[in-house]
XYZ file of C-alpha atoms in Angstrom:
405
model
C 105.549 96.341 -49.863
C 108.740 94.127 -50.113
C 110.959 97.036 -50.820
C 109.197 98.777 -48.083
C 109.733 96.257 -45.325
C 113.407 95.988 -46.274
C 113.945 100.098 -46.023
C 112.890 99.768 -42.566
C 115.426 97.248 -41.734
C 118.419 98.852 -40.363
C 122.403 96.433 -40.692
C 124.925 99.249 -40.356
C 127.456 98.260 -37.690
C 128.838 100.309 -35.161
C 131.444 100.329 -32.498
C 130.809 100.783 -28.873
C 130.569 104.408 -28.376
C 133.179 105.430 -25.478
C 129.880 106.925 -23.331
C 129.640 103.203 -22.567
C 131.872 102.345 -20.055
C 131.866 98.814 -18.278
C 131.795 99.184 -14.808
C 134.697 97.148 -12.912
C 133.852 93.625 -11.534
C 136.830 92.351 -10.319
C 136.511 89.966 -7.626
C 132.666 89.561 -8.153
C 130.601 86.331 -7.418
C 130.652 83.939 -10.414
C 127.534 83.644 -12.708
C 125.117 81.304 -11.094
C 124.982 77.833 -13.907
C 124.239 78.436 -17.264
C 121.287 76.871 -19.039
C 121.679 74.192 -21.498
C 122.909 75.379 -25.174
C 120.038 75.845 -27.523
C 118.396 72.823 -29.508
C 118.172 72.155 -33.126
C 115.325 74.236 -34.732
C 111.989 72.374 -34.483
C 111.438 71.888 -38.759
C 108.318 72.044 -37.778
C 107.979 75.600 -36.601
C 110.165 77.006 -39.358
C 107.732 75.540 -42.023
C 104.365 76.943 -40.316
C 106.310 80.636 -40.066
C 107.466 80.222 -43.737
C 103.709 79.685 -44.561
C 102.868 82.561 -42.877
C 105.400 84.652 -43.822
C 104.322 84.211 -48.188
C 100.839 84.007 -46.959
C 100.748 87.493 -45.785
C 103.454 88.667 -47.664
C 104.269 89.224 -51.373
C 108.323 88.483 -51.522
C 110.786 86.305 -53.501
C 112.369 84.259 -53.527
C 108.934 81.535 -53.899
C 107.816 79.773 -51.089
C 109.226 76.320 -52.011
C 112.741 77.493 -53.152
C 112.877 79.399 -49.442
C 111.484 76.095 -48.227
C 114.146 73.869 -49.466
C 117.255 76.203 -48.243
C 115.713 76.366 -44.750
C 115.532 72.527 -44.385
C 119.062 71.836 -45.592
C 120.594 74.781 -43.243
C 118.331 73.031 -40.340
C 119.288 69.506 -41.487
C 123.676 70.744 -41.831
C 123.689 73.146 -38.987
C 120.884 72.435 -36.824
C 119.122 76.097 -37.082
C 118.907 78.698 -40.484
C 119.431 82.426 -40.486
C 115.936 84.312 -41.167
C 116.001 87.014 -43.982
C 116.402 90.415 -43.109
C 112.150 90.648 -44.154
C 111.256 87.385 -42.542
C 113.158 88.954 -39.289
C 110.741 91.843 -39.800
C 108.136 90.187 -40.156
C 108.331 87.930 -37.109
C 109.202 90.763 -34.652
C 106.506 92.618 -36.287
C 103.490 89.676 -35.478
C 105.672 88.650 -32.460
C 103.863 92.396 -31.417
C 100.634 91.378 -32.864
C 100.509 88.737 -30.766
C 100.922 90.273 -27.933
C 97.842 89.777 -25.622
C 98.709 92.189 -22.752
C 99.639 94.953 -25.136
C 96.632 97.679 -26.254
C 98.698 99.219 -28.556
C 98.669 96.967 -31.085
C 97.143 99.173 -33.607
C 100.778 100.306 -34.522
C 102.311 96.707 -35.183
C 103.179 96.967 -38.669
C 105.114 100.435 -37.804
C 107.523 98.828 -35.699
C 111.314 99.623 -36.470
C 113.662 96.354 -36.427
C 117.186 96.792 -35.932
C 119.208 94.113 -37.102
C 121.979 93.663 -34.849
C 122.494 90.060 -34.935
C 126.183 89.973 -35.828
C 126.869 91.172 -32.470
C 127.229 88.990 -29.121
C 129.602 90.591 -27.240
C 128.020 92.041 -23.632
C 130.114 95.899 -24.459
C 128.571 95.303 -28.364
C 125.275 94.646 -27.194
C 125.476 97.145 -24.218
C 126.501 100.254 -26.701
C 123.772 99.185 -29.314
C 121.329 99.168 -26.471
C 122.105 102.711 -26.054
C 121.568 103.675 -29.638
C 118.571 102.033 -29.304
C 117.564 104.708 -26.863
C 118.808 107.687 -28.555
C 117.182 106.387 -31.624
C 113.675 105.358 -30.488
C 113.378 108.697 -28.049
C 113.692 111.226 -31.125
C 113.563 114.534 -28.586
C 110.333 112.994 -27.623
C 108.303 112.041 -30.493
C 108.794 108.337 -29.222
C 109.355 105.384 -32.091
C 108.129 101.772 -31.327
C 111.680 100.067 -32.316
C 113.207 96.290 -31.721
C 116.475 95.561 -31.868
C 117.447 92.149 -31.843
C 120.944 90.660 -31.216
C 122.394 86.899 -32.395
C 120.038 84.497 -31.832
C 121.114 81.100 -29.660
C 122.311 78.578 -31.894
C 123.018 74.831 -31.193
C 126.595 74.686 -29.188
C 126.100 78.275 -28.793
C 124.255 81.119 -26.844
C 123.363 84.216 -28.265
C 123.330 87.243 -25.459
C 121.254 87.632 -22.432
C 119.936 91.578 -20.973
C 119.195 91.110 -17.687
C 117.750 94.105 -16.612
C 113.848 94.122 -17.313
C 113.632 97.108 -18.841
C 116.613 99.425 -20.384
C 115.681 102.042 -17.634
C 114.775 101.225 -14.614
C 115.939 102.995 -11.447
C 117.382 101.824 -8.334
C 115.754 100.804 -4.577
C 118.133 100.649 -1.478
C 117.208 99.257 1.619
C 117.496 100.352 4.716
C 118.285 99.411 8.007
C 114.548 99.714 9.165
C 113.057 97.770 6.297
C 112.161 100.660 4.427
C 113.057 101.435 0.930
C 114.417 104.806 -0.828
C 114.060 104.407 -4.613
C 112.097 102.130 -6.207
C 111.332 99.060 -3.686
C 110.417 96.797 -7.009
C 114.595 96.740 -7.879
C 116.280 96.300 -4.306
C 117.224 92.138 -5.328
C 118.550 93.868 -8.997
C 120.287 96.734 -7.247
C 121.921 94.292 -4.728
C 123.146 92.191 -7.169
C 124.534 94.852 -9.583
C 126.377 96.223 -6.381
C 127.131 92.315 -5.999
C 129.193 92.605 -9.286
C 130.957 96.115 -8.831
C 128.481 98.685 -9.570
C 128.815 101.836 -6.892
C 125.460 103.648 -6.941
C 125.682 107.497 -7.130
C 126.708 109.250 -3.676
C 124.400 109.936 -2.048
C 122.014 107.841 -3.336
C 118.626 109.235 -5.368
C 115.267 108.172 -5.647
C 115.100 108.298 -9.549
C 119.332 106.664 -9.834
C 119.759 105.063 -13.465
C 120.583 101.529 -13.344
C 123.269 100.112 -15.227
C 122.946 97.342 -17.966
C 123.599 93.769 -17.171
C 124.718 91.515 -19.691
C 125.943 88.081 -20.003
C 127.253 87.147 -23.684
C 127.944 83.579 -24.760
C 129.280 81.529 -21.992
C 129.689 84.149 -19.471
C 129.192 85.926 -16.397
C 127.192 89.122 -16.716
C 129.153 92.048 -17.506
C 127.708 95.847 -16.619
C 127.645 99.072 -18.344
C 126.583 102.456 -17.661
C 123.745 103.934 -19.431
C 124.650 107.694 -20.127
C 122.733 110.256 -18.706
C 122.041 112.007 -21.762
C 120.607 108.897 -23.670
C 118.268 108.975 -21.359
C 115.306 111.526 -21.790
C 113.244 112.328 -18.280
C 109.816 114.320 -17.722
C 109.549 116.040 -14.326
C 106.336 115.811 -12.713
C 103.864 118.877 -12.055
C 100.399 119.535 -12.080
C 98.262 121.578 -13.881
C 96.372 123.478 -10.742
C 98.367 122.134 -7.528
C 101.912 123.784 -7.425
C 102.665 122.118 -4.734
C 102.641 118.887 -6.845
C 106.435 120.167 -8.422
C 107.761 119.637 -4.676
C 107.130 115.698 -5.325
C 110.175 115.953 -7.101
C 108.751 112.990 -8.914
C 110.196 112.260 -12.122
C 109.835 109.367 -14.981
C 111.633 108.406 -17.937
C 110.301 108.605 -21.466
C 111.112 105.166 -22.869
C 109.335 102.348 -21.489
C 111.888 99.335 -23.282
C 111.114 95.505 -22.700
C 114.927 93.852 -22.563
C 114.042 90.340 -21.189
C 111.777 88.779 -22.829
C 113.645 86.705 -25.512
C 111.976 86.937 -29.228
C 110.744 83.463 -30.860
C 110.291 83.389 -34.704
C 109.737 80.308 -36.471
C 111.851 78.517 -33.714
C 115.195 80.131 -33.862
C 115.232 82.416 -30.212
C 116.836 85.581 -30.268
C 117.381 86.099 -26.062
C 118.021 89.355 -26.437
C 115.382 91.431 -28.141
C 115.127 94.663 -26.577
C 111.953 96.519 -27.458
C 109.944 99.758 -26.815
C 107.227 101.457 -27.867
C 105.325 104.328 -26.047
C 103.766 104.885 -22.121
C 100.192 104.682 -21.374
C 99.428 107.022 -18.721
C 98.480 104.814 -16.353
C 101.405 102.776 -16.381
C 103.113 105.423 -14.856
C 100.287 107.552 -12.684
C 98.203 104.103 -11.922
C 101.104 101.734 -11.312
C 105.121 102.374 -11.326
C 104.269 105.790 -8.938
C 101.089 104.315 -7.123
C 101.181 100.897 -6.238
C 102.101 100.378 -2.756
C 104.846 98.064 -3.568
C 106.431 100.959 -6.023
C 106.803 104.627 -4.983
C 103.742 104.761 -3.166
C 102.729 107.885 -3.661
C 98.751 108.139 -3.125
C 99.160 109.280 0.640
C 101.480 111.891 0.433
C 99.137 112.857 -2.617
C 96.385 112.601 0.169
C 97.921 114.742 2.465
C 98.842 117.517 0.244
C 94.861 117.399 -0.731
C 93.822 117.139 2.655
C 91.951 114.301 2.359
C 90.353 112.636 5.105
C 92.173 109.153 4.977
C 90.445 107.699 8.309
C 88.509 105.044 6.070
C 88.423 103.721 2.220
C 85.113 104.601 2.045
C 85.838 108.452 1.828
C 87.414 107.456 -1.701
C 90.634 109.310 -0.522
C 92.862 106.448 -2.906
C 90.577 107.108 -5.410
C 90.649 111.252 -5.429
C 94.473 111.124 -5.074
C 95.372 108.682 -8.332
C 93.052 110.920 -10.333
C 95.356 113.916 -9.537
C 98.394 111.559 -9.732
C 97.371 110.519 -13.264
C 96.029 114.474 -14.612
C 99.857 115.103 -13.725
C 101.582 112.154 -15.545
C 99.398 113.156 -18.444
C 99.863 116.891 -18.169
C 103.766 116.756 -17.501
C 104.717 114.256 -20.674
C 102.459 117.126 -22.871
C 103.567 119.894 -21.575
C 106.943 118.985 -22.487
C 106.028 117.385 -25.345
C 106.758 113.748 -24.700
C 104.542 110.861 -26.560
C 102.070 109.245 -24.143
C 99.018 107.834 -25.318
C 96.017 108.533 -22.871
C 93.761 105.187 -21.609
C 90.335 107.001 -23.365
C 91.930 106.915 -26.844
C 93.744 104.165 -26.833
C 91.394 102.034 -25.829
C 89.620 103.368 -28.773
C 92.200 103.095 -30.951
C 92.743 99.022 -29.639
C 88.943 98.335 -30.969
C 89.808 99.512 -34.083
C 93.165 97.080 -34.402
C 90.284 94.644 -33.454
C 88.275 95.683 -36.491
C 91.007 95.578 -38.553
C 91.870 91.939 -37.446
C 88.828 90.512 -37.521
C 88.780 91.967 -41.350
C 92.053 90.132 -41.775
C 90.609 86.874 -41.148
C 92.817 86.731 -37.876
C 91.840 86.130 -34.318
C 93.195 89.146 -31.896
C 93.819 87.196 -28.326
C 93.879 89.555 -25.374
C 94.057 89.183 -21.985
C 91.282 91.508 -20.311
C 92.710 92.365 -17.168
C 95.497 94.128 -18.909
C 93.664 95.555 -22.260
C 91.123 97.531 -18.874
C 93.164 100.094 -17.971
C 93.713 100.226 -14.182
C 91.639 103.657 -13.389
C 88.249 104.465 -14.869
C 87.769 100.596 -16.508
C 84.241 100.835 -16.928
C 84.327 104.411 -18.987
C 86.634 102.987 -21.489
C 85.167 100.385 -24.502
C 87.551 98.229 -24.064
C 85.613 97.182 -20.591
C 82.047 96.265 -21.703
C 83.076 92.729 -24.258
C 85.350 89.427 -24.072
C 87.976 88.821 -26.384
C 89.386 85.951 -28.206
C 91.478 84.157 -25.221
C 95.760 84.256 -24.915
C 97.575 81.564 -27.056
C 100.490 80.382 -25.293
C 101.581 78.678 -28.327
C 101.033 81.630 -30.451
C 104.307 82.166 -32.622
C 106.079 84.447 -33.697
C 105.705 85.860 -29.646
C 108.264 87.829 -26.874
C 108.059 84.951 -24.611
C 108.113 85.348 -20.569
C 111.860 85.896 -19.303
C 113.806 83.338 -18.808
C 113.430 83.040 -14.773
C 116.597 80.454 -14.890
C 119.299 82.340 -15.760
C 118.118 86.252 -15.232
C 119.082 88.392 -11.961
C 115.732 88.992 -9.555
C 113.885 91.500 -11.137
């Protein structure tokens, strides 16, 4: 098992590719005040993690020897360095502990890219792009996490301010309407204030640049190369007019602003991805009224009676939108889960955890899909309550030092 874990930790070093170019930020406003430097690692958290690690894994050196090493490192430096095996185990268990994720059956297959030696924004940006390329695999999406330098006493690790590595810009018009993704209007404006020049003419699906801070530095911007982003044009299996909507979505959902905590050590930049669930795109990103709000348009094409919510026009339009998303990803050969199959797999994960003698915390409101909830098996039961103190974990974004979301 040890050799298997070690083989999944990628430790090579790369120089930033020429395709990742910093955006000119001269004259940009200064960064907001930085939060205080990281505190020394809590020895109790480190000991608890090592106890869990050695309880679940068969590794060397023996527990007592490793514990002495870690205590000495913390006493002399205020922190300690995880072994590659500990980093891999910690990142995977952080996924296992993610109470809002329905796809945790696959937690043991998470690929861990060890980039803890990197904190320079340009190098971080380059590895984020490489993460996208390696995770995409032509549509055969693989769950991947890239871990950058941790916070240490007196020196902060890098921060990725983007909510996800791939997101679309939002532009507010003079009349208050938004062209693009309304969720990212504030982030788009901040990027512009730092020197980003949006494409001309602006589009509904313009890729936002990466916004990255190094230790004690203001954010720098880096374009995401188009050839690193696989996108799926959306069409419908029955309605040819659907293609006229010119909708599309990116293939890899890579969360990038949630710090990874393992054994008292915080890795503020640790972008990670799984693959999309059909309802994430069809029933939320493209359907929500404060996002792309496509249901009224689809209802009009379907010639539905929208005079009253009692006609169920939203439900009917939503179903066809989700169908189009699932069909398009399948037809393009891009990996995507459906809410029925994934619900069954999640219950298999719950059973596996129960067999292993572990609790399986789950946030019911996130596990149950936003469409046809009662038709899925995850709807009809309760789960262990989420534990905010569970570690290792991907924690909520650092609101104090990230750009608006």
